[in-house]
Structure formats: structure tokens, C-alpha cells
Coordinates of C-alpha atoms (C1' of nucleotides) in Angstrom, one line a residue:
Chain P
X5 CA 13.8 -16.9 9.5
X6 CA 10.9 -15.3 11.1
X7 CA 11.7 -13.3 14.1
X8 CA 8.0 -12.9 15.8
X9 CA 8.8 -11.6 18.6
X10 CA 9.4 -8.4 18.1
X11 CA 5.9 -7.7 19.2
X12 CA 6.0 -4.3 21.4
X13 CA 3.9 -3.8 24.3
X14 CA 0.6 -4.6 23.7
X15 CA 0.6 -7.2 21.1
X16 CA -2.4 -5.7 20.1
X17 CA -3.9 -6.5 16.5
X18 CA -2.3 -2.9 16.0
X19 CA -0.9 -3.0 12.5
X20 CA 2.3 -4.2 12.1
X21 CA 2.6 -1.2 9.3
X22 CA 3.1 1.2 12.6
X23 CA 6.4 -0.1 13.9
X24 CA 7.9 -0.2 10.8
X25 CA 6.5 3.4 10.1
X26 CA 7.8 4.6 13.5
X27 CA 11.2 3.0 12.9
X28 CA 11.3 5.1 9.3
X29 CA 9.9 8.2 10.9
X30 CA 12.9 8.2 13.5
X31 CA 15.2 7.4 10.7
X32 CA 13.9 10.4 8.6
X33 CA 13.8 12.8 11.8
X34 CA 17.2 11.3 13.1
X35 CA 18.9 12.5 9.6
X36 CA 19.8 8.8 9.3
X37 CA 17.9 9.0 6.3
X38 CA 19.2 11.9 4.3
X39 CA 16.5 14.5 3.1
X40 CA 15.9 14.3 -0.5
X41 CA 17.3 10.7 -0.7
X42 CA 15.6 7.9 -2.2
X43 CA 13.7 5.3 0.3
X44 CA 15.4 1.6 0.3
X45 CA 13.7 -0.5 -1.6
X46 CA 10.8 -2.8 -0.5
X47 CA 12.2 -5.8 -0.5
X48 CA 15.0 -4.5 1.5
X49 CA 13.1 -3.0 3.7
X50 CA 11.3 -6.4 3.8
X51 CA 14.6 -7.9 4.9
X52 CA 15.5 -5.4 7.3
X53 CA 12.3 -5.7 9.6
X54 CA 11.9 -8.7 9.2
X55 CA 8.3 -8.3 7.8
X56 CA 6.5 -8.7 4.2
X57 CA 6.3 -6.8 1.6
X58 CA 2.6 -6.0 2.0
X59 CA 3.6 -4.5 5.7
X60 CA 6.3 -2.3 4.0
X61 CA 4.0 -1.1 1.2
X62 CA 1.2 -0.4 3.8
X63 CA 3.8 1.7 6.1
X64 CA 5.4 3.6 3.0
X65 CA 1.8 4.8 2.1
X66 CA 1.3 6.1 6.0
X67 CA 4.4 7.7 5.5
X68 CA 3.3 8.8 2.3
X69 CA 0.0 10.5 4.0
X70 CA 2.2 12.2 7.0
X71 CA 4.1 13.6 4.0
X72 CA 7.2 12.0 5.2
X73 CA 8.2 10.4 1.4
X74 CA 7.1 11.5 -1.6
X75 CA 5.7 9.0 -4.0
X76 CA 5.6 8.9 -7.5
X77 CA 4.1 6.1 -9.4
X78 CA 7.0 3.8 -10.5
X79 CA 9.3 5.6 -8.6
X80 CA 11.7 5.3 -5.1
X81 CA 9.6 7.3 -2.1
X82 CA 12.2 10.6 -1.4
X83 CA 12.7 11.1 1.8
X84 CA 11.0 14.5 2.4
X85 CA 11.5 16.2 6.0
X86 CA 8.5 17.8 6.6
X87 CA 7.4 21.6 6.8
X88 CA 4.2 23.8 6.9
X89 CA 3.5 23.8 3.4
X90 CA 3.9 20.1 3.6
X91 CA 1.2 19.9 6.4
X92 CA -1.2 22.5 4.7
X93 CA -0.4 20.4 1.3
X94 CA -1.5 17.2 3.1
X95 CA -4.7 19.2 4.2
X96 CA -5.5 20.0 0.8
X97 CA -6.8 16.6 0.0
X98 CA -9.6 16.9 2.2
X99 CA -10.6 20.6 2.0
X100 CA -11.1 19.8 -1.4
X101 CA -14.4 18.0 -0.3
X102 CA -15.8 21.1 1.7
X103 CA -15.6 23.3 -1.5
X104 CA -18.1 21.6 -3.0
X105 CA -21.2 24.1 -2.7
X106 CA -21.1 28.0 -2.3
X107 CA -21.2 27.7 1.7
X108 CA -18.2 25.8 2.2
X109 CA -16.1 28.6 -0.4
X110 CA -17.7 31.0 1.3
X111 CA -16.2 29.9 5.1
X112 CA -12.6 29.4 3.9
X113 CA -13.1 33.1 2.1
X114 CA -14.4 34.3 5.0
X115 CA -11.4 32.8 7.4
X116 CA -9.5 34.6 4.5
X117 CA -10.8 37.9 5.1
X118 CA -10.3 37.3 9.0
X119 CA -6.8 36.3 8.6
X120 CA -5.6 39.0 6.2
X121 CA -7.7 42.0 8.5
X122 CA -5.2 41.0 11.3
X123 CA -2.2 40.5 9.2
X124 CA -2.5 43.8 8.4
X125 CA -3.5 45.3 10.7
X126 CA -0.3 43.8 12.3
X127 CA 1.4 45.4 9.6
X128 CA 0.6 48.5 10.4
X129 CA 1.8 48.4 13.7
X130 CA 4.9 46.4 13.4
X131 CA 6.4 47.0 9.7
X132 CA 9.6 46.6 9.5
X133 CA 11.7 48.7 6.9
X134 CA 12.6 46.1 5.0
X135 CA 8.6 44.8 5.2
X136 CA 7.6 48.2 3.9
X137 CA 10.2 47.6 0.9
X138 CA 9.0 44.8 0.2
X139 CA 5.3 46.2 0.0
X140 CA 6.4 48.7 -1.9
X141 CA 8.0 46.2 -4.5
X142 CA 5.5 44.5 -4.7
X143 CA 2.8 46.8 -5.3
X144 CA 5.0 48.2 -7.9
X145 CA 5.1 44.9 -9.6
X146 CA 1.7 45.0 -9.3
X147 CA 1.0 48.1 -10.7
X148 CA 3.3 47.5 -14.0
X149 CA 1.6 44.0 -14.7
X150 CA -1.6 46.0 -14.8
X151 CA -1.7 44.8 -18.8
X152 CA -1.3 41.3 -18.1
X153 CA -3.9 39.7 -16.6
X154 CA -2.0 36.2 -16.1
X155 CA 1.1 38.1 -14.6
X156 CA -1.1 40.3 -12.4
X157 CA -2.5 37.3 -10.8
X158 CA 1.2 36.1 -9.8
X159 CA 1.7 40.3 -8.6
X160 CA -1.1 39.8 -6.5
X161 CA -0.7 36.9 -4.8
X162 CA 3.0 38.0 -4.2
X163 CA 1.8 41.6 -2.6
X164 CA -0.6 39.1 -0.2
X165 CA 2.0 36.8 0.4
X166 CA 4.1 39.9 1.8
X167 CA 1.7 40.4 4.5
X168 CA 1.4 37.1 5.5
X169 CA 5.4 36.9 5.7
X170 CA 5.7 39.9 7.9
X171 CA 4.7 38.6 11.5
X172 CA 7.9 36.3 10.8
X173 CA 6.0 33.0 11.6
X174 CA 6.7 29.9 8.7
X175 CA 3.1 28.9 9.5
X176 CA 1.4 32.1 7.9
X177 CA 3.1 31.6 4.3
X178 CA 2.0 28.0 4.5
X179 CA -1.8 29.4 5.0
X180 CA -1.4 31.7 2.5
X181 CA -0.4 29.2 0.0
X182 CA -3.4 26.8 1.0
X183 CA -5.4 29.9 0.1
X184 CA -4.1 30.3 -3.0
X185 CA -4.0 27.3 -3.7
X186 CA -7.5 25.9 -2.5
X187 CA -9.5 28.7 -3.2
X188 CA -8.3 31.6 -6.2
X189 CA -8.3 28.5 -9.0
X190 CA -12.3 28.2 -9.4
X191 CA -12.5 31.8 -10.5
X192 CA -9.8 33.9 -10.0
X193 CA -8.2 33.7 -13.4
X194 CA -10.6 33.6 -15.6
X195 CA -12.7 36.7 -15.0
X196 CA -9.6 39.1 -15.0
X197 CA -9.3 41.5 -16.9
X198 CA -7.3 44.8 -17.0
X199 CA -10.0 47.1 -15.8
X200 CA -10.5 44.6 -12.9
X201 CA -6.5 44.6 -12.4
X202 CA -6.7 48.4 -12.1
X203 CA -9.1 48.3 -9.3
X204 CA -7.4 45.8 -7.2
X205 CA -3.7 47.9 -7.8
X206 CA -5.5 50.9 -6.7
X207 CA -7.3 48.8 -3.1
X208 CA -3.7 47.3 -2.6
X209 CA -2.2 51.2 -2.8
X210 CA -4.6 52.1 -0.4
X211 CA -4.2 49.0 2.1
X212 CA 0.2 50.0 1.6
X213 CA -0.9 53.3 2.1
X214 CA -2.8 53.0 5.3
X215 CA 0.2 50.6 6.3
X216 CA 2.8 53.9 5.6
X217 CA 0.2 56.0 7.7
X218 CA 0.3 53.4 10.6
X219 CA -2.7 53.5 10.7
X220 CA -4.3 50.0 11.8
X221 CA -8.1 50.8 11.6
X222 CA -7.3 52.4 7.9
X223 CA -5.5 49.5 6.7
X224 CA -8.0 47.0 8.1
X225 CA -11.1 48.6 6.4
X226 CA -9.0 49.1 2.9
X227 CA -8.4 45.2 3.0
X228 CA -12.1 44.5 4.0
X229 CA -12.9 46.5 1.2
X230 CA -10.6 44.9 -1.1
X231 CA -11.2 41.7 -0.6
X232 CA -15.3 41.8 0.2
X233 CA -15.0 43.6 -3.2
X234 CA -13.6 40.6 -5.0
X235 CA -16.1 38.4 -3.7
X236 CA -18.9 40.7 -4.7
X237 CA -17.5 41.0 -7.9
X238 CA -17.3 36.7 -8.2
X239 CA -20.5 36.5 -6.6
X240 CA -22.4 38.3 -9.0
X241 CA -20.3 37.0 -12.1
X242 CA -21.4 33.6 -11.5
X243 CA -24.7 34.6 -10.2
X244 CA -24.5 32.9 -6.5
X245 CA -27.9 33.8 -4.7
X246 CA -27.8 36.4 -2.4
X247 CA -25.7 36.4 1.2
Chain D
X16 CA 3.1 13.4 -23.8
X17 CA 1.3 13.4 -20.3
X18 CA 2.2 15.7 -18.2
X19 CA 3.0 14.0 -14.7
X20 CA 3.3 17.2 -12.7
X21 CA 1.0 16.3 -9.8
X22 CA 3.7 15.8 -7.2
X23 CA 1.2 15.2 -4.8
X24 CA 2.7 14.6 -1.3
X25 CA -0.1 12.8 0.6
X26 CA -1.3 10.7 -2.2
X27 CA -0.1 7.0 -2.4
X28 CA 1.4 5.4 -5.6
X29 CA -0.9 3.3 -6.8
X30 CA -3.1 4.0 -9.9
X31 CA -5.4 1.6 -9.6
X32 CA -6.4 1.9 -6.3
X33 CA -7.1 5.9 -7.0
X34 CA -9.8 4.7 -8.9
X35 CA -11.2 2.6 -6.4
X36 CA -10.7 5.6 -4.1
X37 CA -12.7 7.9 -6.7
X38 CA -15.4 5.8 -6.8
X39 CA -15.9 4.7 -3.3
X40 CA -15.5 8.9 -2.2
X41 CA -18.3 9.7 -4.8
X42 CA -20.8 7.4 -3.5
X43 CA -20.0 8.4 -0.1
X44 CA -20.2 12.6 -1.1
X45 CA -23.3 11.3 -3.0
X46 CA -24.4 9.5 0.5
X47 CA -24.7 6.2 -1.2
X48 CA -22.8 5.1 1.6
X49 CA -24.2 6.4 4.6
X50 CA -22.3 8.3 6.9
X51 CA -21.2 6.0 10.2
X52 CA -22.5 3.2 8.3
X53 CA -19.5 0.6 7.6
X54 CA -17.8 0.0 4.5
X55 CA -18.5 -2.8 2.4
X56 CA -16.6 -6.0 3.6
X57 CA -13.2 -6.3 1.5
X58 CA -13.8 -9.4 -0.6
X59 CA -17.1 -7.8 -1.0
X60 CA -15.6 -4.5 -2.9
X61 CA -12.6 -6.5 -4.6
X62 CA -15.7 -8.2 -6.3
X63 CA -17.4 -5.0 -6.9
X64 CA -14.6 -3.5 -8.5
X65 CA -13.3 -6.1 -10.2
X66 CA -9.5 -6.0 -8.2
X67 CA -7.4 -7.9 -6.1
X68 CA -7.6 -7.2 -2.3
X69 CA -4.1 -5.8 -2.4
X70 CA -5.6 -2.7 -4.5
X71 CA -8.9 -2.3 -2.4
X72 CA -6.7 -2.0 1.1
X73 CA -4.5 0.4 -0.4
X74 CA -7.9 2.3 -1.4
X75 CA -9.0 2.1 2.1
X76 CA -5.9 3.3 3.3
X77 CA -5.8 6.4 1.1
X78 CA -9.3 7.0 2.5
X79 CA -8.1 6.5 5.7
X80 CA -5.7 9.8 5.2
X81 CA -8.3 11.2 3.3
X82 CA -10.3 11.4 6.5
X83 CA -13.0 10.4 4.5
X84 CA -13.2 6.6 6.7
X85 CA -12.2 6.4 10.2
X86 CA -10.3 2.7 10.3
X87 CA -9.8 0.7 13.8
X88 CA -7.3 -1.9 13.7
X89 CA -9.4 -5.3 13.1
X90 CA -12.9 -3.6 12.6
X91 CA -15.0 -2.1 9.5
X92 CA -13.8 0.8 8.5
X93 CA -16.5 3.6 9.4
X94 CA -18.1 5.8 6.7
X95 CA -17.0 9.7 7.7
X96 CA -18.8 12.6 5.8
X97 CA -15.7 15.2 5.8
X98 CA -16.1 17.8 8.0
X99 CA -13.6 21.0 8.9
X100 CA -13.0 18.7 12.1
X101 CA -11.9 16.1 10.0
X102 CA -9.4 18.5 8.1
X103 CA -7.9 19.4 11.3
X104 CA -8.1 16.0 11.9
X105 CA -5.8 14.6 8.8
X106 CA -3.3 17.6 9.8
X107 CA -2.6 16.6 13.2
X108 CA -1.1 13.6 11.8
X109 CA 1.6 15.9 10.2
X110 CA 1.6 18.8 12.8
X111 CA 3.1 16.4 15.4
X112 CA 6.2 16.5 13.2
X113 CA 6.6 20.1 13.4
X114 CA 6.6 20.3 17.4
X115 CA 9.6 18.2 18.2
X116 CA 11.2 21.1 18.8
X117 CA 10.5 24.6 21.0
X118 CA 10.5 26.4 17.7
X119 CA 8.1 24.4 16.3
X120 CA 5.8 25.2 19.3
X121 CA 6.6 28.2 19.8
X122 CA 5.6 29.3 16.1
X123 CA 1.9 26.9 16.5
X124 CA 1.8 28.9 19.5
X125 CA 2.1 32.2 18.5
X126 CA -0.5 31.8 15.7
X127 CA -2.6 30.8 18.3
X128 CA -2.1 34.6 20.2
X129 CA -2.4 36.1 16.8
X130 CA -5.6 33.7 15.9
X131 CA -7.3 34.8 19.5
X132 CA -6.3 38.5 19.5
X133 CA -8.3 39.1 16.4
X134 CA -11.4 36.8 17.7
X135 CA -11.5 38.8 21.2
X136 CA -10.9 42.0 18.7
X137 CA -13.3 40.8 16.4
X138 CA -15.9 39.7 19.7
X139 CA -15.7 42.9 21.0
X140 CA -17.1 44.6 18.1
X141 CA -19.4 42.6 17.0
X142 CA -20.5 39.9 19.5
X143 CA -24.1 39.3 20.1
X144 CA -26.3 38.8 22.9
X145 CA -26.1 35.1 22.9
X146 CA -22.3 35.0 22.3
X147 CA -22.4 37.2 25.7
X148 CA -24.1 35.0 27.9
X149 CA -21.9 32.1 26.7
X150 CA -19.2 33.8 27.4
X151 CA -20.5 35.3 31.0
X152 CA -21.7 30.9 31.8
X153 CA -18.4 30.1 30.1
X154 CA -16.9 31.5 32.5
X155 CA -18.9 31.3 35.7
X156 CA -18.1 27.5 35.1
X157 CA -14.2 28.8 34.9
X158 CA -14.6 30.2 38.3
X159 CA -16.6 27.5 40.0
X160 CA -13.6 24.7 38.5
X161 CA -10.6 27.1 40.0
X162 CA -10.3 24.1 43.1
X163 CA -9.8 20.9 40.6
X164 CA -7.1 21.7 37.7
X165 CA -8.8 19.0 35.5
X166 CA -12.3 20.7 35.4
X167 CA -10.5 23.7 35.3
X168 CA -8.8 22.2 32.2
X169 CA -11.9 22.0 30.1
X170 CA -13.4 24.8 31.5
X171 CA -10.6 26.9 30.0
X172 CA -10.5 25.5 26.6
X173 CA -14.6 26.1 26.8
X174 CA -13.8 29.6 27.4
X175 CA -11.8 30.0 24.4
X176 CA -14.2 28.0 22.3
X177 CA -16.9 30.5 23.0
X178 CA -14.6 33.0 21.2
X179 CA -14.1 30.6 18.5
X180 CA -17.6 30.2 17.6
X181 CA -18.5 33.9 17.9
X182 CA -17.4 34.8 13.9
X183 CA -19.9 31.9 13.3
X184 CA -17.8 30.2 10.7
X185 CA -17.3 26.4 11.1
X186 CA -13.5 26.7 10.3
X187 CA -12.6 28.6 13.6
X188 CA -13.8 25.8 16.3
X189 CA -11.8 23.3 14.1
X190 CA -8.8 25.5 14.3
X191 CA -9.4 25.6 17.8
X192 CA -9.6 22.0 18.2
X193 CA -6.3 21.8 16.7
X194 CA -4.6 24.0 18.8
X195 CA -6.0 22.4 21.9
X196 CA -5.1 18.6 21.2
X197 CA -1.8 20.0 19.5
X198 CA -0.5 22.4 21.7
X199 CA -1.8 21.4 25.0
X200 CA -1.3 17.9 25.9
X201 CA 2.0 18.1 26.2
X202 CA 2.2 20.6 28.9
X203 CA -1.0 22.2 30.0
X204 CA -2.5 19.7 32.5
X205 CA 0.8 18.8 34.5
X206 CA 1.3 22.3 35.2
X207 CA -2.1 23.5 37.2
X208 CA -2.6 24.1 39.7
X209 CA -5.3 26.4 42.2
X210 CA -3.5 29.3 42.0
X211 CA -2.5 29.2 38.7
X212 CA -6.3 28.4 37.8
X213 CA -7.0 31.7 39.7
X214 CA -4.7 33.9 37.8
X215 CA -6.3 32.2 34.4
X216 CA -10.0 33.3 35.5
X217 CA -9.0 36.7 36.6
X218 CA -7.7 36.8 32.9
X219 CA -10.6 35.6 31.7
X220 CA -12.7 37.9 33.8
X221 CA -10.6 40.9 32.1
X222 CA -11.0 39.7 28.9
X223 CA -14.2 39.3 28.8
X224 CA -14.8 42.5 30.6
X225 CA -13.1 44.6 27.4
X226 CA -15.6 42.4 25.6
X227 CA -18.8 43.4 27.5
X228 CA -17.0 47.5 27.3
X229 CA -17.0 46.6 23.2
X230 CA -13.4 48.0 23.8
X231 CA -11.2 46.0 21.0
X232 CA -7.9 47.1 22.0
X233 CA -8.3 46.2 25.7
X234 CA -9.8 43.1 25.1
X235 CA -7.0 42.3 22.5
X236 CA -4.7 43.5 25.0
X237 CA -6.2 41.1 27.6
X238 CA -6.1 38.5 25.4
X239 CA -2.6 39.0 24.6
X240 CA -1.6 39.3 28.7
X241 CA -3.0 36.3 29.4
X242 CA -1.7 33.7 26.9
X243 CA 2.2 35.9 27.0
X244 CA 2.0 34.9 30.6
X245 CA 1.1 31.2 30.1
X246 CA 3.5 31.0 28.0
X247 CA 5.7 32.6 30.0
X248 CA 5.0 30.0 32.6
X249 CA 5.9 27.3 30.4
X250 CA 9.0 28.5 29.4
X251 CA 10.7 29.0 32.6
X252 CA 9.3 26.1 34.0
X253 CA 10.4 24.2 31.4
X254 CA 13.7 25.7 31.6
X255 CA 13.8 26.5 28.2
X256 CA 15.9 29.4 26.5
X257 CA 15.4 33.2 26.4
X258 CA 13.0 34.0 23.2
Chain U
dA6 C1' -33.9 -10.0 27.7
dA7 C1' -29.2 -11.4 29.1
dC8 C1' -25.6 -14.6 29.0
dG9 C1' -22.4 -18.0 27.3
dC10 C1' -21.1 -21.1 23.4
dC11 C1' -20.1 -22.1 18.6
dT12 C1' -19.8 -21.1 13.6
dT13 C1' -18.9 -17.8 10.1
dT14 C1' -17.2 -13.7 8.4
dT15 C1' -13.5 -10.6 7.9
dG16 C1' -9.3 -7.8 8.6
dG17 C1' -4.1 -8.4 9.1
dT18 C1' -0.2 -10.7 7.4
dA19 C1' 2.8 -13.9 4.7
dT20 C1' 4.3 -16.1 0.2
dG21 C1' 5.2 -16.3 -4.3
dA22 C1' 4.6 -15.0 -8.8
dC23 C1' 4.3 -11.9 -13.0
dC24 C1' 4.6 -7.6 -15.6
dA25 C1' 6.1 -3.3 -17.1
dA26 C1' 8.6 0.6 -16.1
dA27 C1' 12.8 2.3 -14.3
dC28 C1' 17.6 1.7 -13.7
dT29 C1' 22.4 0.2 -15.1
dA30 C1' 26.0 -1.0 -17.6
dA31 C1' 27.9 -3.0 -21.5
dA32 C1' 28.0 -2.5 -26.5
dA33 C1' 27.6 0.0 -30.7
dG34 C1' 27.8 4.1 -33.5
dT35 C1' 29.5 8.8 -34.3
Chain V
dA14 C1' 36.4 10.2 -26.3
dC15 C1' 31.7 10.8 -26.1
dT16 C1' 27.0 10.1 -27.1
dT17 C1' 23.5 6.8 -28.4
dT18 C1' 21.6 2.0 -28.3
dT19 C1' 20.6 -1.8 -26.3
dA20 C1' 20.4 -5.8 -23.5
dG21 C1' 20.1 -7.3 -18.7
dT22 C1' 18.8 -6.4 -14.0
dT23 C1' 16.3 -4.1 -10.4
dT24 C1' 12.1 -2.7 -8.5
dG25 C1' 7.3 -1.0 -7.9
dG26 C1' 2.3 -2.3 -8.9
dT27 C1' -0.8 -6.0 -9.1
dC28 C1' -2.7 -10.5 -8.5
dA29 C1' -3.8 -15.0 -6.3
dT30 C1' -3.8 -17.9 -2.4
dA31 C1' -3.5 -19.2 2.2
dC32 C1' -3.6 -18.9 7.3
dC33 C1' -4.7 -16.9 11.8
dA34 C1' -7.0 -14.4 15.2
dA35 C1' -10.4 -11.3 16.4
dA36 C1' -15.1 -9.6 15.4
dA37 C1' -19.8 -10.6 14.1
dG38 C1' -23.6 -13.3 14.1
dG39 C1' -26.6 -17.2 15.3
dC40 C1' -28.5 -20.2 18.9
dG41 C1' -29.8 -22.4 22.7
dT42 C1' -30.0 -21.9 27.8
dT43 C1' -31.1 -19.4 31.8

DNA sequence: AACGCCTTTTGGTATGACCAAACTAAAAGT
DNA sequence: ACTTTTAGTTTGGTCATACCAAAAGGCGTT
């Protein structure tokens, strides 16, 4: 009942995972496999190529890693079409490993800082009204969980995440989540506190401000500011050497 | 009551293996295992850790997508300290996903623009004396290549390297890398020619011209010209809609 | 030292089995 | 009639074993 040859060009020792992976994948892509729907299970699967079940687990785990399922322990894979977040998600796993010492925090800080200078920058040249609402919501957000430091840090993020969603591109919210995600954890709640919160309202009124003003070179130094602040300010809390 | 939250996308269901995978990417972080040396042989490790082979595969595999081995079909898997390459590396797997479609590249290619206008911005006010004459040999070899497309090919990509490496941050080249082998393959060789190859220096040549002025907004301007028009280029001769 | 030959090692795959958790549906309780 | 229990059935996670072909290593010849 074994059907061997369906060995593709170059039978070569090439895992016999792949083929069963690129089958899935044009399943998933094709919308033959609904999004959100549970995988078959393995020993179907099994049946259906034509393989074993070590082959099928293998492939669902590639899948797994390209983000194309979702696995949970004792659960069915989901089917999960894939998007930026997933892609910057499936990155996490392995910037994880370059965090390690101050240097590597400091690069993805310091791509931070080069990303947000031109997103706003961009901002102030190419706002649209409804980008400017949105700033404006969100700073007032900002400024009214001033008390709360827990709630400030969700303010914050959102009034950042506003920049990042104004140059209309899906891949920029997706880097500004690996940002969050990745990098504010270590520190960023913990040495909060309302004073602090004040501070950062007031930089993010001037950056919205220079942003009103159109005023590119103004809004790019009151972001600098902002955020070379913050590091300072982690820096010398956790008493990192010197730059 | 656990709480089972981690949804993780990339990670593969298996329990035990994730502590085989722990274990085997602390000794490697810890160099233990030496980076390019090969891992232990299979039975060797299902000894080690006291496991079936079943568990220790799947470990390799999560490495695998960890980045943190490099795997070829029938040999040892390779030892791979992680490096920003390798990030870019465990993306691309994911990325190609994203580009079936001309929204897809078109939205990878736009970050690109707005990636490279703030480098030439950012290289124009602050570039050094080194970064100069890279740039000036970077693109002497552009002009000398403009008669064979494939030389021409890397010289380009060299070009814009040097801009990538100017900010001195180890994250920028690997973001470069992934835009070259995600964006360009697909189209960027097949289309070269001579003339074409001219045009590209001659924006090169103006861009880096803004640089040596320490003018930011030409040189973003430049920048901007010259990748609009390539993509430009693309588009119609690809046939493909308005924007 | 380079080449070809032979033995061992090792990764890829197939089977079959077992367990515990998840699923399902029938049975019991309200 | 509806919720809760419960018993039976799937199904994923793991183990053990076996076989094959390709890689690695040893060895003698040139």
C-alpha cells in the first residue's frame, strides 16, 4: 500500500517532510484549508500522502516554524494565514538570543530611535487629518493616565504605535510591536513612575506639537530627545557603564 | 491553575523536546558547543538526555527554526552562534509568504525607500571619512560593471550596503540582506540591462553627490528618484496595475 | 599525498505500540 | 428540557525497533 514513487525531481535525500509541507502550504494559501480551522489529524494526514506519521509530525512542525499552524500542546494545529506580526512573532524567537548583553539592547534601541526619527518625521510632512486625530487622542489618553503608571505604559505604546501606523504600510505596526514586545519588558514597567510619566506626556506633546507645526527637523529632534532620554534614564537606573 | 497563555506561533508542540532544546541552546550560548562545530550524533544525545530519538529530532528541528543550527539534509547538523543575519535569516522563511502577491511587494518595498531615505538622510549628516571613500570605490566599481548586468548586480547592492553600514549598527546590513535576497530575485537580474545599468550609476553618482554636499534633503530626494523609478520600471514592465 | 575500496556510523523513514489528554456522545441528575 | 456526569473514542506525545542509503572514517595501493 506504499506508493514510492511519488519521488519529485531530484530524488534527493531531501526530506520527505518538504513535499508534504509544500502540499499543506498550497492548501493553506489556496483557502482549501479554511483560516482558523483545525489541521486534519496525523494519521489522516498519514493516509492521505501516503507517508508516516513521523513525516507528518516533522512537516507540521516546519509549518509550525513558518507560522503557518499554530500549535498548542495536546491540541489540533489551526490553520493560521500568515501576516507581518506573524513574521516579526516568528523572529522573536531568535532576537531573543541577541539581547543577552547591553550591546545587543542597545542596537535594537538604537534601530528604534532610527525608525521612529523617520516616522516622524514622515509625520510631519504627510499627516493626515484623521492621523493628527488620532495623535491627538492619543496623547490625550496619555496625558489623563498620567496617575497610572501600568495604564500609562499601554498610552504610550498606543501614541508610538500611531506613528508607526501613519505611512499606511502593515509592515511598520508589525515592527513596532516587535519593539514593544522584544525590548520595553526588561525595564520599561518597572521603573515608572508618575513623575517619569509626566516627563514622557510632556516630550510626546512636543514631538505632536512639532508634528501640528509641520515642522520635520522639530519633530525629529523632540523624538531624539524623548527617546535618548529614556535610555539615559534606564541606563543610569541599572547602572550600565558608560556609552 | 497554569496559565497556558504562551500562544507561541513558531514554537513546536512538544514538551519534552523544549527541554532538550533549552539545554542544548545553553551550552551552545555558553560555547560548550563550539560554533560551526557539529552537533552531537543523534543516538549520542538521546543517551545524553535520557530520550527517545523521536524527541531529540524534534529538538533539532526546533533549533533548526531557531536558527541556532544550520541542518543539511543527510549531514550533521552545524553549530550556529545567532547572529542579526541569522534573524533575518529565520524570517525569510515566513516573508516569502507575504510576497505572493504585488501588495505584498510592494509594501516590503516601500519600507525599503523609507529604510534608505533616512540612511542617505542620516549619511549625509553624519558620514565619516571612511564611509566616504567606500562609498566614492563603491561606486567607481558601479561605473566600471555598467557593460555586464551581473557585476553590475552586485555592484549595486554593494552600493547600498555601504549606506547600510554607515549608522554602524549590526541590525541595518541584516535588514539589507533581507531586502536583497527577498525583494530582488524575483525581478532584478532579468531586467538589466547597459543602459539601464547607466541610468542606476548616474543615480548613484547623484546620490552620493547630496552626500559628499552633507545636503540631507537632496540626497533623500536622490535616494527617493532612484528607487521610484526602479520601481517604476518594474511595474510597467511587469504589466502590473496603476498604484 | 592522492586515490579508490570497504566497513562503520549516522540521518531519514517506516511500523507499531502505549499513555494521557482532549473530544464526543450517551446517560444521569436537576 | 437542560445542565452535569460519565463512559467510550479519538488523537497528539513519546518510546522502541528496524531498515536503508548516504556520509564518514579507516586502509591499503599507487
Amino acid at each position: 500500500m506504499e506508493n514510492r514513487t511519488s519521488v519529485e525531481i531530484g530524488n534527493d535525500a531531501g526530506r520527505a517532510a518538504d513535499n508534504v509541507v509544500a502540499a499543506l502550504e498550497a492548501q493553506i494559501v489556496s483557502g482549501q484549508l479554511k483560516n482558523k480551522a483545525p489541521l486534519p489529524a496525523e494519521r489522516e494526514l498519514m493516509e492521505q500522502f501516503g507517508t508516516s506519521r513521523t513525516v507528518i509530525r516533522e512537516a507540521i512542525s516546519k509549518l509550525s516554524s513558518l507560522g503557518l499552524v499554530e500549535t498548542r500542546p495536546r491540541f489540533r494545529p489551526i490553520v493560521r494565514k500568515p501576516d507581518y506580526a506573524t513574521v516579526l512573532h516568528a523572529c522573536g524567537n531568535v532576537v531573543q538570543h541577541l539581547l543577552t548583553d547591553k550591546t545587543g539592547i542597545k542596537n535594537l534601541y538604537d534601530s528604534r530611535v532610527f525608525m521612529e526619527r523617520a516616522l516622524v518625521r514622515d509625520a510631519a510632512m504627510s499627516a493626515r487629518k484623521e492621523d493628527i486625530v488620532d495623535l491627538k487622542a492619543a496623547l490625550e489618553n496619555n496625558r489623563n493616565a498620567i496617575p497610572d503608571s501600568l495604564e500609562f505604559y499601554k498610552t504610550d505604546v498606543a501614541f508610538h504605535g500611531v506613528l508607526y501606523r501613519i505611512p499606511r504600510n502593515p509592515i511598520f505596526p508589525a515592527i513596532h510591536e516587535g519593539y514593544t514586545s522584544w525590548l520595553a519588558p526588561q525595564w520599561d514597567q518597572m521603573l515608572r513612575s508618575p513623575e517619569r510619566n509626566e516627563v514622557n506626556y510632556i516630550a510626546h506633546k512636543a514631538i505632536l506639537d512639532a508634528i501640528l507645526e509641520r515642522d520635520p527637523a522639530a519633530a525629529e529632534e523632540a523624538l531624539t530627545n524623548h527617546l535618548k532620554a529614556a535610555w539615559e534614564f534606564v541606563r543610569v537606573t541599572f547602572d550600565w557603564g558608560e556609552e
